[in-house]
Short mmCIF file of C-alpha atoms and ligand atoms in Angstrom, two decimals:
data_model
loop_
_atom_site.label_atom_id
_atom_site.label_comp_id
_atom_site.label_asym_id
_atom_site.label_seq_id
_atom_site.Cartn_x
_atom_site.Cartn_y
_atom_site.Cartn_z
CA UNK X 1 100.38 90.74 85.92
CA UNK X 2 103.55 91.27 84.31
CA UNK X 3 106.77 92.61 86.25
CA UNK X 4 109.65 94.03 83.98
CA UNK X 5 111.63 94.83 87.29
CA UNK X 6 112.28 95.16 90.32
CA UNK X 7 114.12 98.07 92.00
CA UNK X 8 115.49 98.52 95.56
CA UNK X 9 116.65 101.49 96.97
CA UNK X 10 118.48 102.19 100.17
CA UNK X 11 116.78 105.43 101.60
CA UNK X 12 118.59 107.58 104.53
CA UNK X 13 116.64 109.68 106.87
CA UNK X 14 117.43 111.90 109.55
CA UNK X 15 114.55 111.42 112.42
CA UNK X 16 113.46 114.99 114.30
CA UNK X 17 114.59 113.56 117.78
CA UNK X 18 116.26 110.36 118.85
CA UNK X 19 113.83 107.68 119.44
CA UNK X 20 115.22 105.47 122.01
CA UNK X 21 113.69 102.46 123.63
CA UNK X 22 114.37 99.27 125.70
CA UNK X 23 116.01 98.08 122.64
CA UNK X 24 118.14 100.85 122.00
CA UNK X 25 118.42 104.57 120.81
CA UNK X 26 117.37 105.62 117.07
CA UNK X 27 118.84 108.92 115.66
CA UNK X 28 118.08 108.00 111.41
CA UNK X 29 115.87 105.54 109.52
CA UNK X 30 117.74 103.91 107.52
CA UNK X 31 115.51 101.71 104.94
CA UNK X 32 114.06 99.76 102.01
CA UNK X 33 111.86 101.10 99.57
CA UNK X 34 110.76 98.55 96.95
CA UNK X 35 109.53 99.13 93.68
CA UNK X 36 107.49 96.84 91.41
CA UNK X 37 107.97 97.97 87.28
CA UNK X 38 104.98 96.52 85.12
CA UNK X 39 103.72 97.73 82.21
CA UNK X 40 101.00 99.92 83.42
CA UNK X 41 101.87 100.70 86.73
CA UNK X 42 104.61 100.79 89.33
CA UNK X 43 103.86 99.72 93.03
CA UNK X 44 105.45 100.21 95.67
CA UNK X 45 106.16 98.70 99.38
CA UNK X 46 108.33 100.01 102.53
CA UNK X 47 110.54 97.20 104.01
CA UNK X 48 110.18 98.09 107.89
CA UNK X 49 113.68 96.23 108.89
CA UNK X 50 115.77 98.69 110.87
CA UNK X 51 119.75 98.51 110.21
CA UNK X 52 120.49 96.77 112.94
CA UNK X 53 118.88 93.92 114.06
CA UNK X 54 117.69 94.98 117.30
CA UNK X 55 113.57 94.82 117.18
CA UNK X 56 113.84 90.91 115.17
CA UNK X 57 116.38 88.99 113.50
CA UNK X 58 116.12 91.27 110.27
CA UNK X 59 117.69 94.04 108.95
CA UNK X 60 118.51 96.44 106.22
CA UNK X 61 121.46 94.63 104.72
CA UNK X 62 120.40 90.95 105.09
CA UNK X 63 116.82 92.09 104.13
CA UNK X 64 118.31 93.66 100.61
CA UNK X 65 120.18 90.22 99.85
CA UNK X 66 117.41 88.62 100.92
CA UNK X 67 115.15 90.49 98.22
CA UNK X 68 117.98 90.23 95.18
CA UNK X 69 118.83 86.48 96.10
CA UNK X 70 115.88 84.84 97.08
CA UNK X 71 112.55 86.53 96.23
CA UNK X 72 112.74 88.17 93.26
CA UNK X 73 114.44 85.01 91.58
CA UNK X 74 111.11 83.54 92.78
CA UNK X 75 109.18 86.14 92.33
CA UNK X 76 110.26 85.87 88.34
CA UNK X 77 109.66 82.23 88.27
CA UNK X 78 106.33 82.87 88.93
CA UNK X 79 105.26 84.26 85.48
CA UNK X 80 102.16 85.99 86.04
CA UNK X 81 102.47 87.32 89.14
CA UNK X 82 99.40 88.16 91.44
CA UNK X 83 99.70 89.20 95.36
CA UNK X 84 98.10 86.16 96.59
CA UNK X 85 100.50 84.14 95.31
CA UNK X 86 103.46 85.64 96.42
CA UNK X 87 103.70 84.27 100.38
CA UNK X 88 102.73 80.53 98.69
CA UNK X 89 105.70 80.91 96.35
CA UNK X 90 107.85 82.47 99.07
CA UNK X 91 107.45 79.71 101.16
CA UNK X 92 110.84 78.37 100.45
CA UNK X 93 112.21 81.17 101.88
CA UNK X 94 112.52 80.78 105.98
CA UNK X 95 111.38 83.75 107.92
CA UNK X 96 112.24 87.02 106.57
CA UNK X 97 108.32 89.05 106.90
CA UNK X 98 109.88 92.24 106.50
CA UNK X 99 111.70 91.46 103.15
CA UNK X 100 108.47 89.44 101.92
CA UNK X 101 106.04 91.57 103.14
CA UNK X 102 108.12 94.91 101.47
CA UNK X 103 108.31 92.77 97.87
CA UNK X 104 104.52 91.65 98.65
CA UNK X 105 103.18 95.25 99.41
CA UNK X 106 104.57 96.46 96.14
CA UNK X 107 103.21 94.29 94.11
CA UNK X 108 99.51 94.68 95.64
CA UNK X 109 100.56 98.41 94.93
CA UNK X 110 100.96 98.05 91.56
CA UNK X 111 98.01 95.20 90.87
CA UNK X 112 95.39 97.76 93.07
CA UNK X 113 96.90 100.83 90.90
CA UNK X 114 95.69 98.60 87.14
CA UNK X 115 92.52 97.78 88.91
CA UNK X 116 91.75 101.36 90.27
CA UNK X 117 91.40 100.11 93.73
CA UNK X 118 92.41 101.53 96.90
CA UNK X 119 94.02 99.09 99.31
CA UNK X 120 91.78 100.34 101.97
CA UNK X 121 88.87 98.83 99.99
CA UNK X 122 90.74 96.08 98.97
CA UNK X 123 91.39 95.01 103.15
CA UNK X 124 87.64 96.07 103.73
CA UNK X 125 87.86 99.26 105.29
CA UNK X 126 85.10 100.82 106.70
CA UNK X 127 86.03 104.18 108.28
CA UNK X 128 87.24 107.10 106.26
CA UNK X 129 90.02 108.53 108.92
CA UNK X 130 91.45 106.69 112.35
CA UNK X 131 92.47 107.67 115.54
CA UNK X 132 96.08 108.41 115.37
CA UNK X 133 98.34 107.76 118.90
CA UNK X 134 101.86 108.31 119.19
CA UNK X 135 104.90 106.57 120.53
CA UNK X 136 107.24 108.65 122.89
CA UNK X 137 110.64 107.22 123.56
CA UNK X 138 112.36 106.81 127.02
CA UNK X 139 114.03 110.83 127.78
CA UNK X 140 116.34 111.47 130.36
CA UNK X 141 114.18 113.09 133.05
CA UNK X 142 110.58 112.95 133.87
CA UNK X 143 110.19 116.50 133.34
CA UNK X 144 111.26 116.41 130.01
CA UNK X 145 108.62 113.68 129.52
CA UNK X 146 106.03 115.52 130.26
CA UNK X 147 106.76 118.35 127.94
CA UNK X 148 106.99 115.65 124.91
CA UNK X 149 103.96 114.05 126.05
CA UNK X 150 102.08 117.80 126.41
CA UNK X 151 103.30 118.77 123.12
CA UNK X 152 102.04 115.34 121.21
CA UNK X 153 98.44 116.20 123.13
CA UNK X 154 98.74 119.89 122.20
CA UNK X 155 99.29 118.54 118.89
CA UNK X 156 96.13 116.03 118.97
CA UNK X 157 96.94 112.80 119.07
CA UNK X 158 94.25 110.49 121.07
CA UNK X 159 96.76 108.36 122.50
CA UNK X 160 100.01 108.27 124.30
CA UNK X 161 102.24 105.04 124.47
CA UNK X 162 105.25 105.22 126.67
CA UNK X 163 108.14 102.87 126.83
CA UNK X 164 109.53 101.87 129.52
CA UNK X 165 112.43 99.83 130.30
CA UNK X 166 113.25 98.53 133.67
CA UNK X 167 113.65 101.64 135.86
CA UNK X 168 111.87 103.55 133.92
CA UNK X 169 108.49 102.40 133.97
CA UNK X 170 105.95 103.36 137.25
CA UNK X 171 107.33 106.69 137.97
CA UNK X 172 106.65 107.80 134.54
CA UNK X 173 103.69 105.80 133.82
CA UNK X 174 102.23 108.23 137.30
CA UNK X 175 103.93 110.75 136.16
CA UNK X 176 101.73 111.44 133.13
CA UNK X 177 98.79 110.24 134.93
CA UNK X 178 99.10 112.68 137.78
CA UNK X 179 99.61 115.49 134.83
CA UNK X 180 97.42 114.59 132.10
CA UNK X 181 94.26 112.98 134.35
CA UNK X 182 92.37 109.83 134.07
CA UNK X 183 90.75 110.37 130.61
CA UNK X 184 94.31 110.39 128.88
CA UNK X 185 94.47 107.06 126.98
CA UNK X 186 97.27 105.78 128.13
CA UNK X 187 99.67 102.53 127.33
CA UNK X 188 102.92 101.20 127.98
CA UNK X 189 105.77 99.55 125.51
CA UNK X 190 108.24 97.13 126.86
CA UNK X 191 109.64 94.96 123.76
CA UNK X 192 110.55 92.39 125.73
CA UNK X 193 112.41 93.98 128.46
CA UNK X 194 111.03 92.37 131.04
CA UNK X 195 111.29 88.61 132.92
CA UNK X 196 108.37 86.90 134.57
CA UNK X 197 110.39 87.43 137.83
CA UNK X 198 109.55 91.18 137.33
CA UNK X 199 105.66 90.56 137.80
CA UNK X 200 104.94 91.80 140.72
CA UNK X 201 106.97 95.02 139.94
CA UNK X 202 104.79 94.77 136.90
CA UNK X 203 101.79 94.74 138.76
CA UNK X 204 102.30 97.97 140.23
CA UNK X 205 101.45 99.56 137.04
CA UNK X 206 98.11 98.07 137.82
CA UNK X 207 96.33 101.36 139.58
CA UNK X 208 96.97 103.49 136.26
CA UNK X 209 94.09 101.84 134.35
CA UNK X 210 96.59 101.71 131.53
CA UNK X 211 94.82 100.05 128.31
CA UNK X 212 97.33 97.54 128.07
CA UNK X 213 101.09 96.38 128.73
CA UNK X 214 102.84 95.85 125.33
CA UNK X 215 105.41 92.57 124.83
CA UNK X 216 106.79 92.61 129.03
CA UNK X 217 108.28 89.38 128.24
CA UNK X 218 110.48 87.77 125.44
CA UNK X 219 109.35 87.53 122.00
CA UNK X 220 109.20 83.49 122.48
CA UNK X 221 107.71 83.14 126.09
CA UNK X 222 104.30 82.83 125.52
CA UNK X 223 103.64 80.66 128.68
CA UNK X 224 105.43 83.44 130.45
CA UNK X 225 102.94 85.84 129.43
CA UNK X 226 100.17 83.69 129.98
CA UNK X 227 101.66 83.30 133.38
CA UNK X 228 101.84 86.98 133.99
CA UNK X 229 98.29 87.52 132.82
CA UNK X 230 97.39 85.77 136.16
CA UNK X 231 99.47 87.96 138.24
CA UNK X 232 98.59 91.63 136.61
CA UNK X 233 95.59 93.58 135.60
CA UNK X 234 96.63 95.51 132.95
CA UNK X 235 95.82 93.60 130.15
CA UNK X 236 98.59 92.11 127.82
CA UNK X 237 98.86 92.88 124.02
CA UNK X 238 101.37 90.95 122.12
CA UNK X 239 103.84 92.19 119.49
CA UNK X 240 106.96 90.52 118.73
CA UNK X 241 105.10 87.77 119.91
CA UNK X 242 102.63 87.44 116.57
CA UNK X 243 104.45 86.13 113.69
CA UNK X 244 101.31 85.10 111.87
CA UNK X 245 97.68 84.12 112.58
CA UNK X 246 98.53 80.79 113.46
CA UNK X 247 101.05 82.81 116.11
CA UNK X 248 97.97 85.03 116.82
CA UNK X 249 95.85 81.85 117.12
CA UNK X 250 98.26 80.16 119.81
CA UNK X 251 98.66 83.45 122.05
CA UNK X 252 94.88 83.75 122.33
CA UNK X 253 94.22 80.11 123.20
CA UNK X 254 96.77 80.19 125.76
CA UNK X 255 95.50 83.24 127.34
CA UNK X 256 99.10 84.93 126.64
CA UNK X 257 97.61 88.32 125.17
CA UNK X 258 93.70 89.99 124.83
CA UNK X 259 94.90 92.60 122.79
CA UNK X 260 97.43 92.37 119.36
CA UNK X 261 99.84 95.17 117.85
CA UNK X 262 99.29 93.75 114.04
CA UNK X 263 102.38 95.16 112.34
CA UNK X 264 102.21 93.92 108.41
CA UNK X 265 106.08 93.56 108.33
CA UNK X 266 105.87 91.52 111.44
CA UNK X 267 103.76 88.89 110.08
CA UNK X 268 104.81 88.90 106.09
CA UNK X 269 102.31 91.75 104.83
CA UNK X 270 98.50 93.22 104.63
CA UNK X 271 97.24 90.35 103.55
CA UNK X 272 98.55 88.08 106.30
CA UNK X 273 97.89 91.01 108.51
CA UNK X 274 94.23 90.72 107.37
CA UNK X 275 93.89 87.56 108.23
CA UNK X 276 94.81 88.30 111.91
CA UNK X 277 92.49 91.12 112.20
CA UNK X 278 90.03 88.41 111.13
CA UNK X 279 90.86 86.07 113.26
CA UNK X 280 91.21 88.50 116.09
CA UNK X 281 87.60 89.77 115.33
CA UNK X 282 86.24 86.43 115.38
CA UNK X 283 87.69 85.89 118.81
CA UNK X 284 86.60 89.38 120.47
CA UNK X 285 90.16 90.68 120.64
CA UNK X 286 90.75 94.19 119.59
CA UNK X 287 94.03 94.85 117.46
CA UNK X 288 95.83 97.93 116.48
CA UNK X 289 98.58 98.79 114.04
CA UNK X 290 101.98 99.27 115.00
CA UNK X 291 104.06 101.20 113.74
CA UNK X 292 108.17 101.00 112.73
CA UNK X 293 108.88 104.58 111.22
CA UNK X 294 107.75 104.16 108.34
CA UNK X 295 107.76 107.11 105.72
CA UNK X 296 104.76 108.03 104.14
CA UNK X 297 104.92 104.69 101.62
CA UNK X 298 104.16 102.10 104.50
CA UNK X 299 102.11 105.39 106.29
CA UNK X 300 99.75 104.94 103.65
CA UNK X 301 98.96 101.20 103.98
CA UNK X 302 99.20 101.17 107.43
CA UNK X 303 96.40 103.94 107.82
CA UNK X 304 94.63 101.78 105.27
CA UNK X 305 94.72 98.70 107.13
CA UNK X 306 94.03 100.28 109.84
CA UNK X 307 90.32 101.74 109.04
CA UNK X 308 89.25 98.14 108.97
CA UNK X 309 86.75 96.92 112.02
CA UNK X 310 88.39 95.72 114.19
CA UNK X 311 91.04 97.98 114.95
CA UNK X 312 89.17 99.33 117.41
CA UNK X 313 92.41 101.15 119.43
CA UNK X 314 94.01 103.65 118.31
CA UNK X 315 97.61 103.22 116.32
CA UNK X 316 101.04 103.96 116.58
CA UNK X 317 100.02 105.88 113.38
CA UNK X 318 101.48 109.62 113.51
CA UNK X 319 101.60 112.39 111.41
CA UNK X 320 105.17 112.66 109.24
CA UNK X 321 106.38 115.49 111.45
CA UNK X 322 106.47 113.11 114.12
CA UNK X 323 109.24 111.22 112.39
CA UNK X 324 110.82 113.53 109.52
CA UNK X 325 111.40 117.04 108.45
CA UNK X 326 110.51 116.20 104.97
CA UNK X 327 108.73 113.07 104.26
CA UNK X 328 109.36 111.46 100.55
CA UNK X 329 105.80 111.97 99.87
CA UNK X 330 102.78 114.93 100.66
CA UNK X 331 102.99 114.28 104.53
CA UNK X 332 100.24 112.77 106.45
CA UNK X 333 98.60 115.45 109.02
CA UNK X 334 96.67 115.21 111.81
CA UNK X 335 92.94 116.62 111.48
CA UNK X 336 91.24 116.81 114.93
CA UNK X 337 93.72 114.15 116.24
CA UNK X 338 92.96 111.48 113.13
CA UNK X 339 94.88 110.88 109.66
CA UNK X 340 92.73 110.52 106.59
CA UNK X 341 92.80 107.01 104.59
CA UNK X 342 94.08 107.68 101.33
CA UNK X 343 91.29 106.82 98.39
CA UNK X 344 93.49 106.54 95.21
CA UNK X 345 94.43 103.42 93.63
CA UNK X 346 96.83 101.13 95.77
CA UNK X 347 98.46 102.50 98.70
CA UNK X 348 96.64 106.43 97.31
CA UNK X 349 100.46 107.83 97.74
CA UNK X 350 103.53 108.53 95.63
CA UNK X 351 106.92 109.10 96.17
CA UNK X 352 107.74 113.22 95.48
CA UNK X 353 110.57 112.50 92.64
CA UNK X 354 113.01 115.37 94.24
CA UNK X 355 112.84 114.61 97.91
CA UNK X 356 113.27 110.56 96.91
CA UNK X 357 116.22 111.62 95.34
CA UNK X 358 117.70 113.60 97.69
CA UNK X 359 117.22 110.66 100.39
CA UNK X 360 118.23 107.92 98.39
CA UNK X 361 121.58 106.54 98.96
CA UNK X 362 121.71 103.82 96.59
CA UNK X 363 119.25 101.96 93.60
CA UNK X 364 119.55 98.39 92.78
CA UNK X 365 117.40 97.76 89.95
CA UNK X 366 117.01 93.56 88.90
CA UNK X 367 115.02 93.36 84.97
CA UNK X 368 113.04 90.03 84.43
CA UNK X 369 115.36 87.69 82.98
O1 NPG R 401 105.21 105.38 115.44
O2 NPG R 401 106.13 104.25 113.84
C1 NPG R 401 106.00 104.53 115.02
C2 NPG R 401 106.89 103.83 116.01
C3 NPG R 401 106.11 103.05 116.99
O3 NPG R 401 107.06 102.49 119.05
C4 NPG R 401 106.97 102.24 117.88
N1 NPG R 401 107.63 101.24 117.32
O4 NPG R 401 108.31 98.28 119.11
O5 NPG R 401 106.52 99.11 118.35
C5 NPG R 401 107.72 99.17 118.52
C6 NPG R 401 108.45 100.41 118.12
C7 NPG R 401 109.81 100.29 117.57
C8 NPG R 401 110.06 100.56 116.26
C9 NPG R 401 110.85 100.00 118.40
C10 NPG R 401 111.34 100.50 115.77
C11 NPG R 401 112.12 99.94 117.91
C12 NPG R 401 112.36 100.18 116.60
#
């Protein structure tokens, strides 16, 4: 495939509520959008950094001059272009998913668009709708907890995550259980807030028959998860943890995680992302896809990837009025609690022209040399 361009634009979005977490508070997305120009179709691929680098190392600005400087320079020298050979000619480039994985996505986009394939039969998807969950974000009272958490139940969604943050994490977790019974599926969100010296608070979480403790420990300490494994019963699923399937690979073996959060911008893409759900299945642990605000462009593919096997828990995958007023394209809904997988060519989903507009702070567009 041929690329005439590539265009970036810097989208601004004002969230419905504040999102806050162990990592901080959230009031606007600020993002990425990437577009891939070829002759007979344009693709395009959601860059999930946030603007400040709070979740990983990335974020909106470095990601941008990441994009201009080093991968579409690469990304030209490649001639005819093709999405599995993107990450092997991005190699070069150190780190950076979320840039690679935006530039990636957009270019599958556009190659599944020529072909007349939907991504979701391009990963092997073999369910027509999935389970969507939501994420609620620490509030300033219990009380007021409860009311998000009734209204995202009243709304459908088959299951909750919380996140907690030291001090707030087993008076909540029992508050909703008390409220919302046993049958609520239930699980907890640390990003990394926690130290191993914090297990056997930890382990008080234990009687909630939660179905799993997301990243307690630092992004790095695998052994420390391992470690904790031993001490607690809720099982542990691994997020900023899994940087790839070899990443995925190492958890597993070391007993560090039974469960993975497989987040495409995490790990460099779908395809890489793929590859862990493979891997995963082949080991008899369950993944889900995480989610990092995305708009309804990384939505799309993320519902997409996950209607494959085995994503067998439900997602942080919500409807776009969880996130945004007006999402840039026809919002995703819930029906009975699930989001349909979009069938059209590529990601199925296209940016409304008006509403992109009226979001987008600024375009850099970069023509094939
Ligand atoms: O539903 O898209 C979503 C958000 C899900 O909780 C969510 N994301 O760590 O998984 C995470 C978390 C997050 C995203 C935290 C962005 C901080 C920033």
């Amino acid at each position: 495939m041929k690329v005439d361009a590539v265009e970036v634009r810097r989208l601004r979005m004002p969230l419905v509520s504040p999102f806050r977490t162990s990592l901080g508070t959230e009031t606007e997305r600020e993002l990425l959008l990437v577009a891939a120009l070829t002759p007979d179709a344009i693709g395009w691929g959601e860059c999930v950094a946030m603007a400040e680098p709070r979740y990983s190392s990335e974020y909106v600005d470095e990601a941008e001059a990441v994009i201009r400087d080093h991968l579409v320079p690469r990304l030209f020298a490649m001639g005819d272009v093709t999405a599995d050979a993107m990450a092997p000619s991005l190699t070069t480039v150190k780190g950076h998913p979320m840039a690679k994985a935006a530039l990636e996505t957009a270019i599958l986009d556009a190659q599944l668009r020529v072909a007349g394939v939907s991504l979701a039969d391009h990963l092997g998807a073999v369910r027509a709708a999935v389970d969507a969950g939501v994420s609620v974000g620490i509030t300033d009272s219990i009380p007021a907890l409860l009311e998000v958490v009734a209204g995202h139940l009243d709304e459908g969604y088959r299951r909750i995550k919380l996140k907690i943050e030291p001090g707030w994490d087993v008076e909540p977790v029992r508050a909703v259980r008390e409220r919302f019974g046993d049958d609520l599926l239930l699980q907890v969100d640390a990003n990394a807030g926690y130290r191993l010296a914090d297990a056997h608070h930890l382990a008080r979480l234990d009687p909630f028959e939660l179905l799993l403790i997301e990243q307690p420990l630092a992004d790095d300490d695998l052994l420390g998860h391992a470690e904790l494994a031993g001490i607690i019963a809720t099982p542990i699923c691994l997020d900023e943890s899994i940087t790839s399937a070899h990443s995925a690979a190492v958890a597993i073996e070391l007993g560090a995680c039974t469960i993975v959060n497989v987040k495409p911008g995490r790990v460099g893409g779908y395809l890489e992302a793929r590859r862990i759900h493979d891997l995963c299945a082949a080991r008899g642990v369950p993944v889900w896809c995480g989610g990092m605000l995305e708009t309804g462009i990384g939505r799309a593919a993320n519902v997409a990837l996950a209607a494959l096997p085995n994503f067998t828990l439900p997602g942080d995958i919500s409807a776009s009025d969880r996130y945004y007023v007006a999402d840039i394209t026809d919002p995703f809904v819930l029906h009975d609690g699930r989001l349909r997988v979009p069938t059209g060519p590529g990601i199925g989903v296209d940016p409304i022209p008006d509403v992109l507009r009226s979001v987008t702070v600024s375009v850099e567009r970069w023509p094939r040399p």
